[in-house]
Short mmCIF file of C-alpha atoms in Angstrom, two decimals:
data_model
loop_
_atom_site.label_atom_id
_atom_site.label_comp_id
_atom_site.label_asym_id
_atom_site.label_seq_id
_atom_site.Cartn_x
_atom_site.Cartn_y
_atom_site.Cartn_z
CA UNK T 1 59.48 -31.94 -75.32
CA UNK T 2 56.02 -30.58 -76.22
CA UNK T 3 53.68 -32.64 -78.38
CA UNK T 4 52.66 -29.40 -80.11
CA UNK T 5 54.31 -26.53 -81.93
CA UNK T 6 52.75 -23.08 -82.12
CA UNK T 7 53.25 -22.91 -85.89
CA UNK T 8 51.16 -26.07 -86.35
CA UNK T 9 48.32 -24.67 -84.25
CA UNK T 10 48.43 -21.42 -86.24
CA UNK T 11 48.43 -23.32 -89.54
CA UNK T 12 45.43 -25.41 -88.52
CA UNK T 13 43.29 -22.36 -87.89
CA UNK T 14 44.76 -20.35 -90.78
CA UNK T 15 43.64 -23.09 -93.15
CA UNK T 16 40.13 -23.16 -91.71
CA UNK T 17 40.56 -26.25 -89.54
CA UNK T 18 39.15 -26.96 -86.13
CA UNK T 19 41.50 -26.75 -83.15
CA UNK T 20 41.44 -29.86 -80.97
CA UNK T 21 40.82 -29.63 -77.23
CA UNK T 22 44.45 -30.61 -76.67
CA UNK T 23 45.74 -27.91 -79.02
CA UNK T 24 43.65 -25.25 -77.27
CA UNK T 25 44.69 -26.32 -73.78
CA UNK T 26 48.34 -26.36 -74.79
CA UNK T 27 48.50 -23.06 -76.66
CA UNK T 28 46.63 -21.05 -73.99
CA UNK T 29 48.77 -22.51 -71.20
CA UNK T 30 52.02 -22.10 -73.14
CA UNK T 31 51.18 -18.50 -74.06
CA UNK T 32 50.38 -17.67 -70.43
CA UNK T 33 53.75 -19.09 -69.33
CA UNK T 34 55.65 -17.24 -72.08
CA UNK T 35 56.46 -20.32 -74.16
CA UNK T 36 54.46 -19.08 -77.14
CA UNK T 37 55.79 -15.78 -78.46
CA UNK T 38 53.64 -12.67 -78.80
CA UNK T 39 54.01 -12.69 -82.59
CA UNK T 40 52.80 -16.29 -82.71
CA UNK T 41 49.72 -15.59 -80.60
CA UNK T 42 49.14 -12.48 -82.73
CA UNK T 43 49.05 -14.68 -85.81
CA UNK T 44 46.70 -17.14 -84.13
CA UNK T 45 44.39 -14.34 -82.96
CA UNK T 46 44.19 -13.02 -86.54
CA UNK T 47 43.52 -16.54 -87.85
CA UNK T 48 40.67 -16.89 -85.33
CA UNK T 49 39.40 -13.43 -86.29
CA UNK T 50 39.30 -14.43 -89.98
CA UNK T 51 38.27 -18.09 -89.69
CA UNK T 52 36.17 -18.08 -86.54
CA UNK T 53 35.57 -20.90 -84.06
CA UNK T 54 32.71 -23.32 -83.54
CA UNK T 55 30.84 -23.45 -80.23
CA UNK T 56 32.95 -26.33 -78.93
CA UNK T 57 36.20 -24.53 -79.65
CA UNK T 58 34.95 -21.34 -77.98
CA UNK T 59 33.83 -23.19 -74.86
CA UNK T 60 37.14 -25.04 -74.59
CA UNK T 61 39.14 -21.85 -75.19
CA UNK T 62 37.16 -20.18 -72.39
CA UNK T 63 37.84 -23.11 -70.07
CA UNK T 64 41.55 -22.97 -70.82
CA UNK T 65 41.65 -19.28 -69.94
CA UNK T 66 39.78 -19.93 -66.68
CA UNK T 67 42.28 -22.68 -65.85
CA UNK T 68 45.20 -20.32 -66.42
CA UNK T 69 44.57 -18.80 -62.99
CA UNK T 70 42.56 -18.99 -59.81
CA UNK T 71 38.82 -19.38 -59.44
CA UNK T 72 37.27 -17.40 -56.61
CA UNK T 73 35.49 -19.38 -53.93
CA UNK T 74 32.71 -17.15 -52.66
CA UNK T 75 31.55 -18.90 -49.51
CA UNK T 76 28.70 -16.54 -48.57
CA UNK T 77 25.27 -17.23 -47.14
CA UNK T 78 23.37 -15.44 -49.92
CA UNK T 79 22.89 -16.68 -53.50
CA UNK T 80 25.49 -15.03 -55.76
CA UNK T 81 24.66 -13.43 -59.11
CA UNK T 82 26.70 -11.13 -61.31
CA UNK T 83 26.13 -8.76 -64.23
CA UNK T 84 28.32 -7.68 -67.14
CA UNK T 85 27.81 -4.99 -69.78
CA UNK T 86 29.58 -5.03 -73.12
CA UNK T 87 30.09 -1.27 -72.77
CA UNK T 88 28.38 1.89 -73.85
CA UNK T 89 28.02 5.65 -73.40
CA UNK T 90 26.58 6.82 -70.09
CA UNK T 91 26.32 3.20 -68.95
CA UNK T 92 26.43 3.63 -65.19
CA UNK T 93 23.96 0.82 -64.52
CA UNK T 94 26.29 -1.21 -62.29
CA UNK T 95 26.30 1.61 -59.73
CA UNK T 96 22.57 1.52 -58.84
CA UNK T 97 22.10 -2.14 -59.83
CA UNK T 98 24.58 -3.84 -57.48
CA UNK T 99 23.22 -2.27 -54.27
CA UNK T 100 19.63 -2.75 -55.46
CA UNK T 101 20.05 -6.48 -56.04
CA UNK T 102 21.91 -6.78 -52.74
CA UNK T 103 19.07 -4.98 -50.96
CA UNK T 104 16.74 -7.63 -52.41
CA UNK T 105 18.74 -10.42 -50.77
CA UNK T 106 21.38 -11.57 -53.26
CA UNK T 107 25.16 -11.20 -53.16
CA UNK T 108 26.66 -9.31 -56.13
CA UNK T 109 30.40 -9.82 -56.77
CA UNK T 110 30.87 -7.17 -59.47
CA UNK T 111 34.47 -7.28 -60.67
CA UNK T 112 34.72 -4.37 -63.08
CA UNK T 113 37.16 -2.64 -65.39
CA UNK T 114 38.34 0.72 -66.62
CA UNK T 115 37.29 2.62 -69.69
CA UNK T 116 39.19 2.57 -72.96
CA UNK T 117 38.25 4.83 -75.84
CA UNK T 118 34.68 6.14 -75.96
CA UNK T 119 33.18 3.71 -73.44
CA UNK T 120 33.40 4.57 -69.76
CA UNK T 121 34.82 2.31 -67.05
CA UNK T 122 32.95 1.56 -63.82
CA UNK T 123 36.11 1.81 -61.70
CA UNK T 124 36.96 5.23 -63.17
CA UNK T 125 33.52 6.49 -62.22
CA UNK T 126 33.70 5.19 -58.65
CA UNK T 127 37.20 6.57 -58.13
CA UNK T 128 35.71 10.06 -58.38
CA UNK T 129 34.31 9.40 -54.88
CA UNK T 130 36.85 10.68 -52.28
CA UNK T 131 38.70 7.82 -50.61
CA UNK T 132 37.14 4.96 -52.57
CA UNK T 133 39.54 2.17 -53.55
CA UNK T 134 39.17 -0.38 -56.33
CA UNK T 135 41.69 -3.03 -55.25
CA UNK T 136 40.54 -5.62 -52.72
CA UNK T 137 41.91 -8.98 -51.67
CA UNK T 138 39.88 -12.13 -52.14
CA UNK T 139 39.24 -12.22 -48.38
CA UNK T 140 38.01 -8.61 -48.43
CA UNK T 141 35.67 -9.37 -51.34
CA UNK T 142 34.15 -12.35 -49.52
CA UNK T 143 33.78 -10.42 -46.25
CA UNK T 144 32.09 -7.46 -47.95
CA UNK T 145 29.71 -9.75 -49.82
CA UNK T 146 28.66 -11.32 -46.53
CA UNK T 147 28.39 -8.04 -44.62
CA UNK T 148 27.03 -5.68 -47.29
CA UNK T 149 25.82 -7.93 -50.11
CA UNK T 150 27.59 -6.08 -52.92
CA UNK T 151 31.13 -5.30 -53.98
CA UNK T 152 32.35 -3.44 -57.06
CA UNK T 153 36.11 -3.71 -57.45
CA UNK T 154 39.01 -4.56 -59.75
CA UNK T 155 39.65 -8.19 -60.65
CA UNK T 156 42.31 -9.88 -58.53
CA UNK T 157 45.65 -10.43 -60.27
CA UNK T 158 45.30 -14.21 -60.37
CA UNK T 159 41.97 -14.21 -62.21
CA UNK T 160 42.25 -15.49 -65.82
CA UNK T 161 45.82 -14.23 -66.46
CA UNK T 162 45.67 -15.64 -70.00
CA UNK T 163 42.89 -13.19 -70.77
CA UNK T 164 44.89 -10.23 -69.45
CA UNK T 165 47.72 -11.03 -71.86
CA UNK T 166 45.46 -11.81 -74.79
CA UNK T 167 43.24 -8.76 -74.23
CA UNK T 168 46.22 -6.43 -74.51
CA UNK T 169 47.43 -8.27 -77.61
CA UNK T 170 44.03 -8.06 -79.33
CA UNK T 171 43.95 -4.33 -78.70
CA UNK T 172 47.14 -3.74 -80.73
CA UNK T 173 46.51 -6.32 -83.48
CA UNK T 174 43.02 -5.17 -84.58
CA UNK T 175 41.38 -8.41 -83.47
CA UNK T 176 39.15 -6.94 -80.73
CA UNK T 177 35.91 -7.43 -82.69
CA UNK T 178 36.20 -11.21 -83.03
CA UNK T 179 33.08 -12.71 -81.41
CA UNK T 180 34.86 -15.91 -80.27
CA UNK T 181 37.60 -13.83 -78.63
CA UNK T 182 35.17 -11.28 -77.14
CA UNK T 183 32.93 -14.02 -75.74
CA UNK T 184 35.74 -16.10 -74.25
CA UNK T 185 37.34 -12.97 -72.74
CA UNK T 186 34.12 -11.91 -71.01
CA UNK T 187 33.08 -15.35 -69.84
CA UNK T 188 36.50 -16.54 -68.63
CA UNK T 189 36.61 -13.65 -66.15
CA UNK T 190 32.97 -13.90 -65.14
CA UNK T 191 32.95 -17.66 -64.61
CA UNK T 192 36.23 -17.45 -62.68
CA UNK T 193 34.52 -14.99 -60.30
CA UNK T 194 32.47 -17.89 -59.01
CA UNK T 195 28.95 -16.43 -59.19
CA UNK T 196 26.15 -18.96 -59.50
CA UNK T 197 24.27 -16.92 -62.11
CA UNK T 198 25.13 -14.25 -64.67
CA UNK T 199 23.11 -11.58 -66.48
CA UNK T 200 24.62 -9.89 -69.52
CA UNK T 201 23.74 -6.49 -70.95
CA UNK T 202 24.74 -6.89 -74.62
CA UNK T 203 24.53 -3.50 -76.27
CA UNK T 204 24.11 -2.61 -79.94
CA UNK T 205 24.12 0.67 -81.85
CA UNK T 206 26.45 3.55 -82.59
CA UNK T 207 27.85 3.76 -79.05
CA UNK T 208 28.40 0.00 -78.69
CA UNK T 209 31.07 -2.37 -80.02
CA UNK T 210 28.32 -4.40 -81.72
CA UNK T 211 26.79 -1.97 -84.20
CA UNK T 212 23.74 -4.00 -85.24
CA UNK T 213 21.08 -6.01 -83.45
CA UNK T 214 22.06 -9.12 -85.41
CA UNK T 215 25.70 -8.82 -84.29
CA UNK T 216 24.58 -8.37 -80.69
CA UNK T 217 22.28 -11.38 -80.98
CA UNK T 218 25.16 -13.55 -82.24
CA UNK T 219 27.39 -12.42 -79.37
CA UNK T 220 24.63 -12.91 -76.79
CA UNK T 221 23.89 -16.41 -78.04
CA UNK T 222 27.59 -17.30 -77.89
CA UNK T 223 27.91 -15.91 -74.36
CA UNK T 224 24.88 -17.73 -73.00
CA UNK T 225 26.04 -21.00 -74.60
CA UNK T 226 29.43 -20.70 -72.90
CA UNK T 227 27.70 -20.11 -69.57
CA UNK T 228 25.56 -23.23 -69.98
CA UNK T 229 28.60 -25.30 -71.02
CA UNK T 230 30.35 -24.28 -67.81
CA UNK T 231 27.38 -24.81 -65.51
CA UNK T 232 26.47 -21.14 -64.99
CA UNK T 233 22.87 -20.14 -65.85
CA UNK T 234 23.25 -17.06 -68.06
CA UNK T 235 20.71 -14.55 -69.36
CA UNK T 236 21.45 -11.88 -71.95
CA UNK T 237 19.45 -8.72 -72.59
CA UNK T 238 19.99 -7.01 -75.95
CA UNK T 239 19.80 -3.26 -75.30
CA UNK T 240 19.86 -0.13 -77.43
CA UNK T 241 22.97 2.06 -77.35
CA UNK T 242 22.24 4.46 -80.22
CA UNK T 243 21.46 7.23 -77.69
CA UNK T 244 23.48 7.89 -74.50
CA UNK T 245 22.05 6.14 -71.45
CA UNK T 246 20.68 8.71 -69.05
CA UNK T 247 21.74 12.35 -69.20
CA UNK T 248 25.23 12.11 -67.68
CA UNK T 249 28.29 10.83 -69.55
CA UNK T 250 31.61 10.85 -67.69
CA UNK T 251 32.79 9.94 -64.21
CA UNK T 252 31.57 12.04 -61.26
CA UNK T 253 28.50 13.14 -63.22
CA UNK T 254 27.48 9.49 -63.69
CA UNK T 255 27.95 8.78 -59.98
CA UNK T 256 25.68 11.73 -59.18
CA UNK T 257 23.03 10.44 -61.58
CA UNK T 258 23.26 6.94 -60.09
CA UNK T 259 22.72 8.35 -56.60
CA UNK T 260 19.64 10.17 -57.92
CA UNK T 261 18.30 6.82 -59.13
CA UNK T 262 19.00 5.19 -55.77
CA UNK T 263 17.15 8.03 -54.03
CA UNK T 264 14.04 7.45 -56.16
CA UNK T 265 14.70 9.86 -59.04
CA UNK T 266 16.97 9.80 -62.08
CA UNK T 267 16.27 9.46 -65.81
CA UNK T 268 13.52 7.04 -66.83
CA UNK T 269 15.78 5.02 -69.16
CA UNK T 270 18.36 4.39 -66.43
CA UNK T 271 15.66 3.34 -63.96
CA UNK T 272 13.98 1.10 -66.54
CA UNK T 273 17.16 -0.76 -67.49
CA UNK T 274 18.30 -1.07 -63.87
CA UNK T 275 14.99 -2.72 -62.95
CA UNK T 276 14.98 -4.98 -66.01
CA UNK T 277 18.46 -6.31 -65.19
CA UNK T 278 17.62 -6.59 -61.48
CA UNK T 279 14.57 -8.75 -62.23
CA UNK T 280 16.66 -11.14 -64.33
CA UNK T 281 19.40 -11.33 -61.68
CA UNK T 282 16.90 -12.03 -58.91
CA UNK T 283 15.21 -14.70 -61.02
CA UNK T 284 18.55 -16.51 -61.42
CA UNK T 285 19.15 -16.17 -57.68
CA UNK T 286 15.71 -17.64 -56.91
CA UNK T 287 14.50 -14.46 -55.17
CA UNK T 288 10.94 -13.24 -55.80
CA UNK T 289 11.30 -9.73 -54.30
CA UNK T 290 10.06 -6.82 -56.45
CA UNK T 291 13.11 -4.58 -57.10
CA UNK T 292 10.92 -1.57 -57.95
CA UNK T 293 9.45 -1.59 -54.45
CA UNK T 294 12.90 -1.95 -52.86
CA UNK T 295 14.26 0.93 -54.96
CA UNK T 296 11.34 3.14 -53.91
CA UNK T 297 11.85 2.25 -50.24
CA UNK T 298 15.36 3.72 -50.04
CA UNK T 299 16.91 0.42 -48.95
CA UNK T 300 19.11 0.24 -52.06
CA UNK T 301 20.55 3.69 -51.29
CA UNK T 302 21.41 2.52 -47.77
CA UNK T 303 23.29 -0.46 -49.24
CA UNK T 304 25.09 1.92 -51.63
CA UNK T 305 26.34 4.01 -48.72
CA UNK T 306 27.57 0.92 -46.88
CA UNK T 307 29.19 -0.46 -50.05
CA UNK T 308 31.10 2.77 -50.72
CA UNK T 309 32.15 3.15 -47.08
CA UNK T 310 33.37 -0.45 -46.92
CA UNK T 311 35.90 0.40 -49.65
CA UNK T 312 37.14 3.57 -47.96
CA UNK T 313 34.88 6.02 -49.74
CA UNK T 314 32.79 8.80 -48.25
CA UNK T 315 29.29 8.57 -49.77
CA UNK T 316 28.36 11.99 -48.37
CA UNK T 317 31.44 13.83 -49.69
CA UNK T 318 30.94 16.37 -52.50
CA UNK T 319 31.88 15.01 -55.91
CA UNK T 320 34.53 16.79 -58.01
CA UNK T 321 33.36 19.75 -60.08
CA UNK T 322 34.96 20.87 -63.37
CA UNK T 323 36.94 24.06 -63.57
CA UNK T 324 35.45 24.82 -67.00
CA UNK T 325 31.95 24.32 -68.45
CA UNK T 326 31.13 24.99 -72.10
CA UNK T 327 27.49 25.05 -73.23
CA UNK T 328 26.22 23.86 -76.63
CA UNK T 329 22.89 25.49 -77.52
CA UNK T 330 20.01 24.31 -79.69
CA UNK T 331 20.32 25.62 -83.26
CA UNK T 332 16.54 25.82 -83.71
CA UNK T 333 13.29 25.34 -81.84
CA UNK T 334 11.37 22.08 -82.12
CA UNK T 335 11.89 18.55 -80.85
CA UNK T 336 15.25 16.85 -80.45
CA UNK T 337 14.97 14.03 -82.98
CA UNK T 338 18.33 12.31 -82.48
CA UNK T 339 21.46 12.34 -80.33
CA UNK T 340 24.30 10.05 -81.39
CA UNK T 341 25.80 8.03 -78.54
CA UNK T 342 29.19 7.48 -80.15
CA UNK T 343 29.75 11.20 -80.80
CA UNK T 344 28.85 12.10 -77.22
CA UNK T 345 31.15 9.34 -75.93
CA UNK T 346 34.06 10.60 -78.02
CA UNK T 347 33.44 14.16 -76.84
CA UNK T 348 33.50 13.06 -73.18
CA UNK T 349 36.68 11.09 -73.86
CA UNK T 350 38.38 14.13 -75.43
CA UNK T 351 37.33 16.29 -72.48
CA UNK T 352 39.30 13.95 -70.21
CA UNK T 353 36.69 11.44 -69.02
CA UNK T 354 38.35 8.52 -70.82
CA UNK T 355 41.73 7.30 -71.96
CA UNK T 356 43.41 6.28 -75.21
CA UNK T 357 45.83 3.91 -73.43
CA UNK T 358 45.33 1.86 -70.28
CA UNK T 359 47.98 3.81 -68.39
CA UNK T 360 46.47 7.24 -69.14
CA UNK T 361 44.89 9.19 -66.24
CA UNK T 362 41.28 10.37 -66.35
CA UNK T 363 39.65 13.52 -65.01
CA UNK T 364 37.04 12.81 -62.35
CA UNK T 365 34.99 15.90 -63.23
CA UNK T 366 35.12 15.60 -67.03
CA UNK T 367 32.14 14.60 -69.12
CA UNK T 368 29.01 15.68 -70.95
CA UNK T 369 25.58 16.47 -69.54
CA UNK T 370 22.75 15.92 -72.03
CA UNK T 371 20.24 18.58 -71.02
CA UNK T 372 17.83 17.24 -73.66
CA UNK T 373 17.23 13.74 -74.98
CA UNK T 374 15.39 12.65 -78.15
CA UNK T 375 11.71 13.47 -77.81
CA UNK T 376 12.30 16.54 -75.63
CA UNK T 377 11.16 19.98 -76.78
CA UNK T 378 14.05 22.41 -77.31
CA UNK T 379 14.22 26.17 -77.88
CA UNK T 380 16.66 27.92 -80.18
CA UNK T 381 19.58 29.33 -78.20
CA UNK T 382 18.78 27.38 -75.05
CA UNK T 383 21.37 24.95 -73.58
CA UNK T 384 21.39 21.48 -75.14
CA UNK T 385 24.68 19.99 -73.89
CA UNK T 386 27.15 20.94 -71.17
CA UNK T 387 30.81 20.04 -71.68
CA UNK T 388 32.70 19.61 -68.39
CA UNK T 389 36.51 19.61 -68.22
CA UNK T 390 39.55 20.77 -66.29
CA UNK T 391 41.39 21.37 -69.57
CA UNK T 392 39.57 24.09 -71.56
CA UNK T 393 41.94 23.56 -74.47
CA UNK T 394 40.21 20.20 -75.04
CA UNK T 395 36.86 21.82 -75.84
CA UNK T 396 37.46 22.46 -79.58
CA UNK T 397 38.27 18.76 -80.14
CA UNK T 398 35.14 17.78 -78.22
CA UNK T 399 33.03 20.18 -80.27
CA UNK T 400 34.49 18.68 -83.43
CA UNK T 401 33.36 15.23 -82.29
CA UNK T 402 29.84 16.57 -81.73
CA UNK T 403 29.42 18.04 -85.22
CA UNK T 404 26.25 16.61 -86.75
CA UNK T 405 25.53 14.41 -83.74
CA UNK T 406 22.03 15.75 -83.10
CA UNK T 407 19.05 16.93 -85.11
CA UNK T 408 16.11 19.16 -84.25
CA UNK T 409 12.82 18.55 -86.08
CA UNK T 410 9.20 19.62 -85.89
CA UNK T 411 8.34 16.22 -84.40
CA UNK T 412 10.14 13.08 -83.29
CA UNK T 413 9.25 9.47 -83.85
CA UNK T 414 8.18 7.34 -80.90
CA UNK T 415 11.18 6.07 -78.92
CA UNK T 416 12.24 2.45 -79.29
CA UNK T 417 12.31 0.31 -76.13
CA UNK T 418 15.75 -0.03 -74.54
CA UNK T 419 15.51 -3.81 -74.10
CA UNK T 420 14.85 -5.43 -77.47
CA UNK T 421 15.35 -9.13 -76.80
CA UNK T 422 16.14 -11.56 -74.01
CA UNK T 423 18.13 -14.79 -74.47
CA UNK T 424 18.16 -17.25 -71.59
CA UNK T 425 20.61 -20.11 -71.19
CA UNK T 426 19.56 -22.60 -68.53
CA UNK T 427 21.76 -25.34 -67.14
#
């Protein structure tokens, strides 16, 4: 007979108490095995949402979720380092970043996810490449890391199963925004991947889950502390997500933009953030190579091609094109003063680039191209945004989402830097 009862654990947190290590270990394990009912874990998640957790509770909760499944053993000859983004609009950074860091000499085991709502998913983007597959075995991941240096794929089924159950529960109980639950969810998966270092891109602004810099700072501090507690050096960059990242928002369009970056072009903001994250990842891996020089050399693009081909994809194949394109024009001449990331993300989602439920399909060719970004001169009647979709009937809903999302002025203020702060957690 168990020494604990779920109702007692719920009551402890409901009343503002601190959960003991033993309570946390028991409730996470029992929930994973189906011994704690969904309604009981729902109540506990809401109690945590309302009452919070201290740093010790969060670290232990993370450890319990890691222990609910397997921990990858990445026996490769290169130093391993990973990156995670908290999600944004046009955030395709993993695509150029993983091959770039690999080209510099590290191994990048990037286990990624799918989009939900207005934020895009890395796997959805890559699946627009003909033949590419997301699911790999642990042996395939290790072999590709050794041979290519980078892998971007879905998490294996045995990785942090407690998080898979709890993540789905949080989504339907309005407890997603809890920092203790967000932080433990992210870090349980990332630590279980087995990388020796981790760099986090913690976004704030209209297109991010954390709307303010102070919220992002709290989350970043929590994440880095968990990493240190579990022996993984962790660095967090706080980055601006008030404006879409780059000019492409969607799936195939973001792949195309990433390839442009890898070939030495691409939007300045995407290049800047890719290099900033690469420098932090290489520092954790103990590699002094300059990523800007490697990017300019074309070596990162060569790794990209090998990485895509290793997972069945054809890097030279044409990417899907939409059957319908709708253009939004500038209402006046001047300078584009603002472009709201959240509105653009919702528009891309409604055009078919994202999903409302995990089981929904996505359109590879759907998305939004931002033909102008804040600070660019625009001319009345000239194209400002392109809406791409295979379902023209979705355009009115996308246009509705874009109402009031941009402003044209006689002048625009100087742009803010993308990276605002860096928080480093050393072991």
